[in-house]
Every structure is written in C-alpha cells, then in structure tokens.
PDB file of C-alpha atoms in Angstrom:
ATOM      1  CA  GLY A   1     123.101 151.286 154.113  1.00 55.00           C
ATOM      2  CA  GLN A   2     120.619 148.901 151.476  1.00 63.00           C
ATOM      3  CA  GLN A   3     119.876 151.819 148.395  1.00 83.00           C
ATOM      4  CA  LEU A   4     117.836 151.414 145.244  1.00 91.00           C
ATOM      5  CA  ASN A   5     118.453 154.324 142.630  1.00 96.00           C
ATOM      6  CA  GLN A   6     115.446 154.816 140.953  1.00 97.00           C
ATOM      7  CA  SER A   7     115.865 156.516 137.499  1.00 97.00           C
ATOM      8  CA  PRO A   8     114.304 158.329 135.918  1.00 97.00           C
ATOM      9  CA  GLN A   9     112.758 160.739 138.890  1.00 96.00           C
ATOM     10  CA  SER A  10     110.825 162.381 136.871  1.00 97.00           C
ATOM     11  CA  MET A  11     109.343 161.727 132.713  1.00 96.00           C
ATOM     12  CA  PHE A  12     107.403 163.802 130.473  1.00 97.00           C
ATOM     13  CA  ILE A  13     105.919 161.870 127.536  1.00 96.00           C
ATOM     14  CA  GLN A  14     103.614 162.077 125.063  1.00 96.00           C
ATOM     15  CA  GLU A  15     100.192 159.626 124.575  1.00 96.00           C
ATOM     16  CA  GLY A  16     100.838 157.184 122.897  1.00 96.00           C
ATOM     17  CA  GLU A  17     104.330 156.710 124.394  1.00 97.00           C
ATOM     18  CA  ASP A  18     106.005 153.900 125.563  1.00 97.00           C
ATOM     19  CA  VAL A  19     108.053 154.959 129.317  1.00 97.00           C
ATOM     20  CA  SER A  20     110.869 153.082 130.246  1.00 98.00           C
ATOM     21  CA  MET A  21     112.365 153.139 133.789  1.00 98.00           C
ATOM     22  CA  ASN A  22     114.498 151.216 136.432  1.00 97.00           C
ATOM     23  CA  CYS A  23     116.074 150.694 140.043  1.00 98.00           C
ATOM     24  CA  THR A  24     119.099 149.284 140.339  1.00 97.00           C
ATOM     25  CA  SER A  25     121.578 148.330 143.597  1.00 96.00           C
ATOM     26  CA  SER A  26     124.843 147.700 144.762  1.00 94.00           C
ATOM     27  CA  SER A  27     123.271 144.764 146.865  1.00 93.00           C
ATOM     28  CA  ILE A  28     121.232 141.076 145.664  1.00 94.00           C
ATOM     29  CA  PHE A  29     118.201 141.058 146.417  1.00 94.00           C
ATOM     30  CA  ASN A  30     115.295 138.124 146.503  1.00 92.00           C
ATOM     31  CA  THR A  31     112.165 139.656 145.319  1.00 94.00           C
ATOM     32  CA  TRP A  32     111.593 142.883 142.449  1.00 96.00           C
ATOM     33  CA  LEU A  33     108.173 144.958 143.683  1.00 96.00           C
ATOM     34  CA  TRP A  34     107.322 147.474 140.703  1.00 98.00           C
ATOM     35  CA  TYR A  35     103.623 149.945 142.827  1.00 98.00           C
ATOM     36  CA  LYS A  36     101.753 152.830 141.020  1.00 98.00           C
ATOM     37  CA  GLN A  37     100.467 155.304 142.780  1.00 97.00           C
ATOM     38  CA  ASP A  38      97.928 157.751 142.349  1.00 95.00           C
ATOM     39  CA  PRO A  39      97.895 161.258 144.423  1.00 90.00           C
ATOM     40  CA  GLY A  40      96.317 160.549 147.717  1.00 89.00           C
ATOM     41  CA  GLU A  41      96.433 157.270 147.731  1.00 93.00           C
ATOM     42  CA  GLY A  42      98.340 154.654 148.618  1.00 95.00           C
ATOM     43  CA  PRO A  43     100.703 151.979 146.044  1.00 96.00           C
ATOM     44  CA  VAL A  44      99.282 149.262 144.452  1.00 96.00           C
ATOM     45  CA  LEU A  45     101.015 146.719 143.498  1.00 95.00           C
ATOM     46  CA  LEU A  46     101.413 146.056 139.920  1.00 97.00           C
ATOM     47  CA  ILE A  47     104.438 143.304 139.186  1.00 96.00           C
ATOM     48  CA  ALA A  48     106.110 140.929 141.504  1.00 94.00           C
ATOM     49  CA  LEU A  49     108.780 139.506 140.167  1.00 95.00           C
ATOM     50  CA  TYR A  50     110.812 136.823 142.340  1.00 93.00           C
ATOM     51  CA  LYS A  51     113.192 135.047 140.460  1.00 93.00           C
ATOM     52  CA  ALA A  52     116.395 136.355 138.786  1.00 95.00           C
ATOM     53  CA  GLY A  53     116.031 136.175 134.657  1.00 96.00           C
ATOM     54  CA  GLU A  54     111.955 136.515 135.329  1.00 95.00           C
ATOM     55  CA  LEU A  55     110.293 138.100 133.115  1.00 97.00           C
ATOM     56  CA  THR A  56     106.351 138.898 133.684  1.00 96.00           C
ATOM     57  CA  SER A  57     103.530 140.966 131.808  1.00 96.00           C
ATOM     58  CA  ASN A  58     100.430 143.135 133.376  1.00 95.00           C
ATOM     59  CA  GLY A  59      98.308 144.096 130.661  1.00 96.00           C
ATOM     60  CA  ARG A  60     100.671 146.964 129.275  1.00 97.00           C
ATOM     61  CA  LEU A  61     103.294 146.751 131.397  1.00 98.00           C
ATOM     62  CA  THR A  62     106.264 144.550 131.695  1.00 98.00           C
ATOM     63  CA  ALA A  63     108.868 143.907 134.312  1.00 98.00           C
ATOM     64  CA  GLN A  64     112.092 141.905 134.354  1.00 98.00           C
ATOM     65  CA  PHE A  65     114.140 140.713 137.233  1.00 97.00           C
ATOM     66  CA  GLY A  66     118.130 141.538 136.346  1.00 97.00           C
ATOM     67  CA  ILE A  67     119.508 138.105 136.190  1.00 96.00           C
ATOM     68  CA  THR A  68     122.399 139.974 138.206  1.00 96.00           C
ATOM     69  CA  ARG A  69     119.220 140.364 140.706  1.00 95.00           C
ATOM     70  CA  LYS A  70     120.632 143.487 141.301  1.00 96.00           C
ATOM     71  CA  ASP A  71     117.726 145.441 138.818  1.00 97.00           C
ATOM     72  CA  SER A  72     115.082 145.233 137.495  1.00 98.00           C
ATOM     73  CA  PHE A  73     112.764 147.708 134.948  1.00 98.00           C
ATOM     74  CA  LEU A  74     109.282 148.553 134.131  1.00 98.00           C
ATOM     75  CA  ASN A  75     108.338 149.053 130.699  1.00 98.00           C
ATOM     76  CA  ILE A  76     104.641 150.847 129.611  1.00 98.00           C
ATOM     77  CA  SER A  77     104.018 150.419 125.690  1.00 97.00           C
ATOM     78  CA  ALA A  78     101.814 152.939 124.626  1.00 97.00           C
ATOM     79  CA  SER A  79     100.217 155.122 127.355  1.00 97.00           C
ATOM     80  CA  ILE A  80      97.463 156.591 128.357  1.00 96.00           C
ATOM     81  CA  PRO A  81      96.422 159.669 130.744  1.00 95.00           C
ATOM     82  CA  SER A  82      95.726 157.074 132.830  1.00 96.00           C
ATOM     83  CA  ASP A  83      99.068 155.720 133.598  1.00 97.00           C
ATOM     84  CA  VAL A  84      99.705 159.160 135.055  1.00 97.00           C
ATOM     85  CA  GLY A  85     101.012 158.674 138.568  1.00 97.00           C
ATOM     86  CA  ILE A  86     104.449 157.507 140.970  1.00 97.00           C
ATOM     87  CA  TYR A  87     105.841 154.218 139.957  1.00 98.00           C
ATOM     88  CA  PHE A  88     108.151 152.836 142.538  1.00 98.00           C
ATOM     89  CA  CYS A  89     110.142 149.670 142.097  1.00 97.00           C
ATOM     90  CA  ALA A  90     110.906 147.625 146.054  1.00 96.00           C
ATOM     91  CA  GLY A  91     113.384 145.337 146.551  1.00 94.00           C
ATOM     92  CA  GLU A  92     112.943 142.611 149.236  1.00 91.00           C
ATOM     93  CA  ARG A  93     115.697 140.814 150.803  1.00 86.00           C
ATOM     94  CA  ASP A  94     116.558 138.660 154.031  1.00 82.00           C
ATOM     95  CA  ASP A  95     113.188 139.971 155.877  1.00 80.00           C
ATOM     96  CA  LYS A  96     113.440 143.660 154.475  1.00 85.00           C
ATOM     97  CA  ILE A  97     111.975 145.694 152.077  1.00 90.00           C
ATOM     98  CA  ILE A  98     113.686 148.450 150.668  1.00 92.00           C
ATOM     99  CA  PHE A  99     111.844 151.029 148.602  1.00 95.00           C
ATOM    100  CA  GLY A 100     113.091 153.338 144.911  1.00 96.00           C
ATOM    101  CA  LYS A 101     112.216 156.704 145.177  1.00 96.00           C
ATOM    102  CA  GLY A 102     110.053 156.687 142.819  1.00 97.00           C
ATOM    103  CA  THR A 103     109.315 157.816 139.045  1.00 97.00           C
ATOM    104  CA  ARG A 104     107.194 160.352 138.371  1.00 97.00           C
ATOM    105  CA  LEU A 105     104.840 159.797 134.706  1.00 97.00           C
ATOM    106  CA  HIS A 106     103.641 163.498 132.779  1.00 97.00           C
ATOM    107  CA  ILE A 107     102.217 163.399 130.016  1.00 94.00           C
ATOM    108  CA  LEU A 108     101.635 166.292 127.649  1.00 90.00           C
ATOM    109  CA  PRO A 109      98.270 167.150 126.622  1.00 81.00           C
TER     110      PRO A 109
ATOM    111  CA  GLU B   1      93.248 142.880 146.289  1.00 58.00           C
ATOM    112  CA  ALA B   2      94.885 143.679 149.079  1.00 66.00           C
ATOM    113  CA  ASP B   3      92.107 143.808 151.816  1.00 90.00           C
ATOM    114  CA  ILE B   4      93.685 146.520 153.924  1.00 96.00           C
ATOM    115  CA  TYR B   5      91.792 148.690 155.493  1.00 96.00           C
ATOM    116  CA  GLN B   6      92.596 153.117 157.104  1.00 97.00           C
ATOM    117  CA  THR B   7      90.642 155.079 158.873  1.00 97.00           C
ATOM    118  CA  PRO B   8      90.462 157.687 159.328  1.00 97.00           C
ATOM    119  CA  ARG B   9      91.789 158.766 155.348  1.00 96.00           C
ATOM    120  CA  TYR B  10      91.579 162.426 156.295  1.00 97.00           C
ATOM    121  CA  LEU B  11      92.116 164.483 159.711  1.00 97.00           C
ATOM    122  CA  VAL B  12      92.571 167.889 160.681  1.00 97.00           C
ATOM    123  CA  ILE B  13      93.546 168.425 164.699  1.00 97.00           C
ATOM    124  CA  GLY B  14      94.452 171.024 166.845  1.00 97.00           C
ATOM    125  CA  THR B  15      98.410 171.236 167.700  1.00 97.00           C
ATOM    126  CA  GLY B  16      98.640 169.218 171.018  1.00 97.00           C
ATOM    127  CA  LYS B  17      96.169 166.303 170.651  1.00 97.00           C
ATOM    128  CA  LYS B  18      96.435 162.986 170.577  1.00 97.00           C
ATOM    129  CA  ILE B  19      95.303 160.463 167.961  1.00 97.00           C
ATOM    130  CA  THR B  20      95.512 157.252 167.000  1.00 97.00           C
ATOM    131  CA  LEU B  21      95.363 155.939 162.972  1.00 98.00           C
ATOM    132  CA  GLU B  22      93.566 152.567 163.202  1.00 98.00           C
ATOM    133  CA  CYS B  23      94.963 149.978 160.644  1.00 98.00           C
ATOM    134  CA  SER B  24      93.035 146.120 160.048  1.00 98.00           C
ATOM    135  CA  GLN B  25      94.251 143.703 157.118  1.00 96.00           C
ATOM    136  CA  THR B  26      91.629 140.405 156.998  1.00 93.00           C
ATOM    137  CA  MET B  27      94.608 138.172 155.443  1.00 91.00           C
ATOM    138  CA  GLY B  28      96.657 136.900 157.834  1.00 91.00           C
ATOM    139  CA  HIS B  29      99.449 138.220 157.729  1.00 93.00           C
ATOM    140  CA  ASP B  30     102.473 138.356 160.544  1.00 92.00           C
ATOM    141  CA  LYS B  31     103.877 141.270 159.366  1.00 94.00           C
ATOM    142  CA  MET B  32     102.947 144.628 159.468  1.00 96.00           C
ATOM    143  CA  TYR B  33     104.536 148.682 158.510  1.00 96.00           C
ATOM    144  CA  TRP B  34     103.697 152.394 159.087  1.00 97.00           C
ATOM    145  CA  TYR B  35     105.129 154.178 155.920  1.00 96.00           C
ATOM    146  CA  GLN B  36     104.757 157.932 156.797  1.00 96.00           C
ATOM    147  CA  GLN B  37     105.040 160.362 152.875  1.00 96.00           C
ATOM    148  CA  ASP B  38     104.966 164.061 152.440  1.00 94.00           C
ATOM    149  CA  PRO B  39     102.979 164.832 148.925  1.00 91.00           C
ATOM    150  CA  GLY B  40     104.842 162.729 146.033  1.00 90.00           C
ATOM    151  CA  MET B  41     108.015 161.852 148.014  1.00 93.00           C
ATOM    152  CA  GLU B  42     109.611 158.721 149.099  1.00 93.00           C
ATOM    153  CA  LEU B  43     108.166 156.387 151.498  1.00 95.00           C
ATOM    154  CA  HIS B  44     110.144 156.375 155.361  1.00 94.00           C
ATOM    155  CA  LEU B  45     109.762 153.487 157.275  1.00 94.00           C
ATOM    156  CA  ILE B  46     109.026 154.467 160.613  1.00 96.00           C
ATOM    157  CA  HIS B  47     106.987 151.190 162.139  1.00 96.00           C
ATOM    158  CA  TYR B  48     106.982 147.596 161.558  1.00 95.00           C
ATOM    159  CA  SER B  49     105.889 144.223 163.519  1.00 96.00           C
ATOM    160  CA  TYR B  50     106.181 141.044 162.868  1.00 93.00           C
ATOM    161  CA  GLY B  51     104.440 139.754 164.195  1.00 94.00           C
ATOM    162  CA  VAL B  52     101.842 140.379 168.184  1.00 96.00           C
ATOM    163  CA  ASN B  53     103.432 141.978 171.003  1.00 95.00           C
ATOM    164  CA  SER B  54     106.818 142.386 168.513  1.00 95.00           C
ATOM    165  CA  THR B  55     107.074 146.020 167.521  1.00 96.00           C
ATOM    166  CA  GLU B  56     110.026 148.022 166.216  1.00 95.00           C
ATOM    167  CA  LYS B  57     111.604 151.052 165.186  1.00 94.00           C
ATOM    168  CA  GLY B  58     111.796 151.923 161.248  1.00 91.00           C
ATOM    169  CA  ASP B  59     114.620 153.854 159.277  1.00 87.00           C
ATOM    170  CA  LEU B  60     112.641 156.557 160.310  1.00 87.00           C
ATOM    171  CA  SER B  61     112.111 158.899 163.260  1.00 84.00           C
ATOM    172  CA  SER B  62     109.250 159.035 164.346  1.00 87.00           C
ATOM    173  CA  GLU B  63     107.458 160.517 167.816  1.00 91.00           C
ATOM    174  CA  SER B  64     104.811 157.923 166.809  1.00 94.00           C
ATOM    175  CA  THR B  65     104.220 154.385 168.839  1.00 96.00           C
ATOM    176  CA  VAL B  66     102.611 151.971 167.645  1.00 97.00           C
ATOM    177  CA  SER B  67     101.156 148.388 169.378  1.00 97.00           C
ATOM    178  CA  ARG B  68     100.433 145.103 168.134  1.00 97.00           C
ATOM    179  CA  ILE B  69      97.682 143.055 170.590  1.00 97.00           C
ATOM    180  CA  ARG B  70      96.513 140.985 167.117  1.00 96.00           C
ATOM    181  CA  THR B  71      97.221 139.809 164.210  1.00 95.00           C
ATOM    182  CA  GLU B  72      95.006 141.614 162.125  1.00 96.00           C
ATOM    183  CA  HIS B  73      95.015 145.416 163.604  1.00 97.00           C
ATOM    184  CA  PHE B  74      98.120 147.746 163.884  1.00 98.00           C
ATOM    185  CA  PRO B  75      97.408 151.218 165.098  1.00 98.00           C
ATOM    186  CA  LEU B  76      99.577 154.075 165.404  1.00 97.00           C
ATOM    187  CA  THR B  77      99.365 156.727 167.712  1.00 97.00           C
ATOM    188  CA  LEU B  78     100.177 160.377 168.012  1.00 95.00           C
ATOM    189  CA  GLU B  79     100.655 161.147 172.009  1.00 95.00           C
ATOM    190  CA  SER B  80     100.446 165.159 171.637  1.00 96.00           C
ATOM    191  CA  ALA B  81     100.146 166.621 167.666  1.00 96.00           C
ATOM    192  CA  ARG B  82     102.644 169.113 166.044  1.00 96.00           C
ATOM    193  CA  PRO B  83     102.130 171.031 162.735  1.00 96.00           C
ATOM    194  CA  SER B  84     105.607 168.618 161.907  1.00 95.00           C
ATOM    195  CA  HIS B  85     103.290 165.091 161.965  1.00 96.00           C
ATOM    196  CA  THR B  86     101.417 167.147 158.716  1.00 97.00           C
ATOM    197  CA  SER B  87     101.778 163.973 156.068  1.00 96.00           C
ATOM    198  CA  GLN B  88     100.859 161.369 154.627  1.00 97.00           C
ATOM    199  CA  TYR B  89     100.583 157.431 156.708  1.00 97.00           C
ATOM    200  CA  LEU B  90     100.237 154.196 155.482  1.00 97.00           C
ATOM    201  CA  CYS B  91     100.051 151.416 156.836  1.00 97.00           C
ATOM    202  CA  ALA B  92     100.867 147.519 154.837  1.00 97.00           C
ATOM    203  CA  SER B  93     101.505 144.144 155.274  1.00 96.00           C
ATOM    204  CA  SER B  94     103.389 141.853 153.881  1.00 92.00           C
ATOM    205  CA  GLU B  95     103.094 137.962 153.071  1.00 82.00           C
ATOM    206  CA  TRP B  96     105.704 135.216 153.205  1.00 77.00           C
ATOM    207  CA  ARG B  97     105.709 132.486 150.362  1.00 75.00           C
ATOM    208  CA  SER B  98     108.715 130.373 149.900  1.00 75.00           C
ATOM    209  CA  SER B  99     109.283 132.866 145.956  1.00 74.00           C
ATOM    210  CA  GLY B 100     109.672 135.504 148.076  1.00 78.00           C
ATOM    211  CA  ASN B 101     107.404 138.608 150.032  1.00 81.00           C
ATOM    212  CA  THR B 102     105.461 140.987 148.826  1.00 88.00           C
ATOM    213  CA  ILE B 103     103.615 143.862 150.355  1.00 92.00           C
ATOM    214  CA  TYR B 104     100.659 145.240 149.977  1.00 94.00           C
ATOM    215  CA  PHE B 105      99.462 149.103 151.283  1.00 96.00           C
ATOM    216  CA  GLY B 106      96.188 150.545 152.229  1.00 96.00           C
ATOM    217  CA  GLU B 107      94.643 153.663 151.215  1.00 95.00           C
ATOM    218  CA  GLY B 108      96.631 155.519 153.192  1.00 96.00           C
ATOM    219  CA  SER B 109      95.750 158.426 155.931  1.00 97.00           C
ATOM    220  CA  TRP B 110      96.470 162.055 155.359  1.00 97.00           C
ATOM    221  CA  LEU B 111      96.761 164.212 159.280  1.00 97.00           C
ATOM    222  CA  THR B 112      97.213 168.100 158.715  1.00 97.00           C
ATOM    223  CA  VAL B 113      97.991 169.263 162.009  1.00 97.00           C
ATOM    224  CA  VAL B 114      97.088 173.235 162.477  1.00 97.00           C
TER     225      VAL B 114
END
C-alpha cells in the first residue's frame, strides 16, 4: 500500500533555531497537508498544498509541494517554546488520505 | 477553523461496559473518519464514511462499530470495552474542493478502560 516516510522522527533543538522536516513517498499525491498536534489534543491543520511546486507560508511556517508530487517539506523559522509538539504530514490521492508517522519536536531549555 | 466536536473528552470505564463516543460536525462535510492514536504515536484509521448510510472499515482492525444516519453525526460504539481499547480516538471530517481534499480533526476522546 501507499506509505509516507516522514523524517526525522524526533528533533531536539535550541530555541531560536530553524527547523526542517519532510515527507517522501514512492507514490504521487494530489494534496499535501501539514498538521501540528499538542499533547492531549487533536491535530490542527497548519498548511494545505494543492499544486505541485506550490510554496505556502503561515507565519513562521513555510511548506512546499514537491514538483515530482512525491514529497513535501515544512520549515519553521526561529523556533519558540510553543512550537513543541508532533508534526504530521498527510498526502491525498484518489480520495484517500495517508498520514506520516510524525516528527516530534523538542526544544531544549 | 474546523467545527467538529467530540464528547466525552475523557472517559474512564470498567471492563465489559458499552460506550459510545459522539462526533458532530457543522460544516456539511460528506466524509467523516475515526482514527485511533496511542500517546505520541501515529494515527490509525479505523472507520470512515462517505455519506449517510455509508460506513467502511479502515486500515486498522477495530472491535468498534460506527453508524451514519445523519450527515453531521458519526458516533463510534464499543459494545464491550476491554483494557486493550484504552487509547485516544480522533474524529475527523473532510472537505472536497476541486483543488483538493482537506481533513479536519476534533479534539479527541481519551478512553481508559480499567
């Protein structure tokens, strides 16, 4: 079946650092979605990408839909403590949505 | 902002009890989903629905059942809860646009079976 490879699985960074994470697949997707999940809460949509090559920003977050349609990345600039959480990517094709296994972001004191 | 609501948020019940997790959305979305997620782990699709009277099993086998009698309502039921059912259950709905499909989640229901 279709799989998304999300990396890294975990990140430990200092406050103020930039963060980059990505998702890749052997399959083509029509939509890429990025979510953030805080402990005990449901995932919240950060950015939705609908077109190959699309680059979209949401505050300090920037995400891109890869031109091959098989990958996407999410960057966070100047990280702050509230960025801590799990970030999930999701790809959609043929009416099915596949989720990555998540990137766990930790900020060191 | 997504308008999808789950109740209860937290539930502790005894083994063998029947429980129903409620999920409602006010966005008129046809597609709805239930995911199961252990703390800090990946999301597992257990049920989905493409519309009224449509229900399908997801990728992860689950002893729970669902129903879709109304567009806005997608409850999940466990007839006889067991400790292995302890987990977070996330309800979601998706909006289809010509540009693509976007899924929105509720806040989740934490179930503990003792």
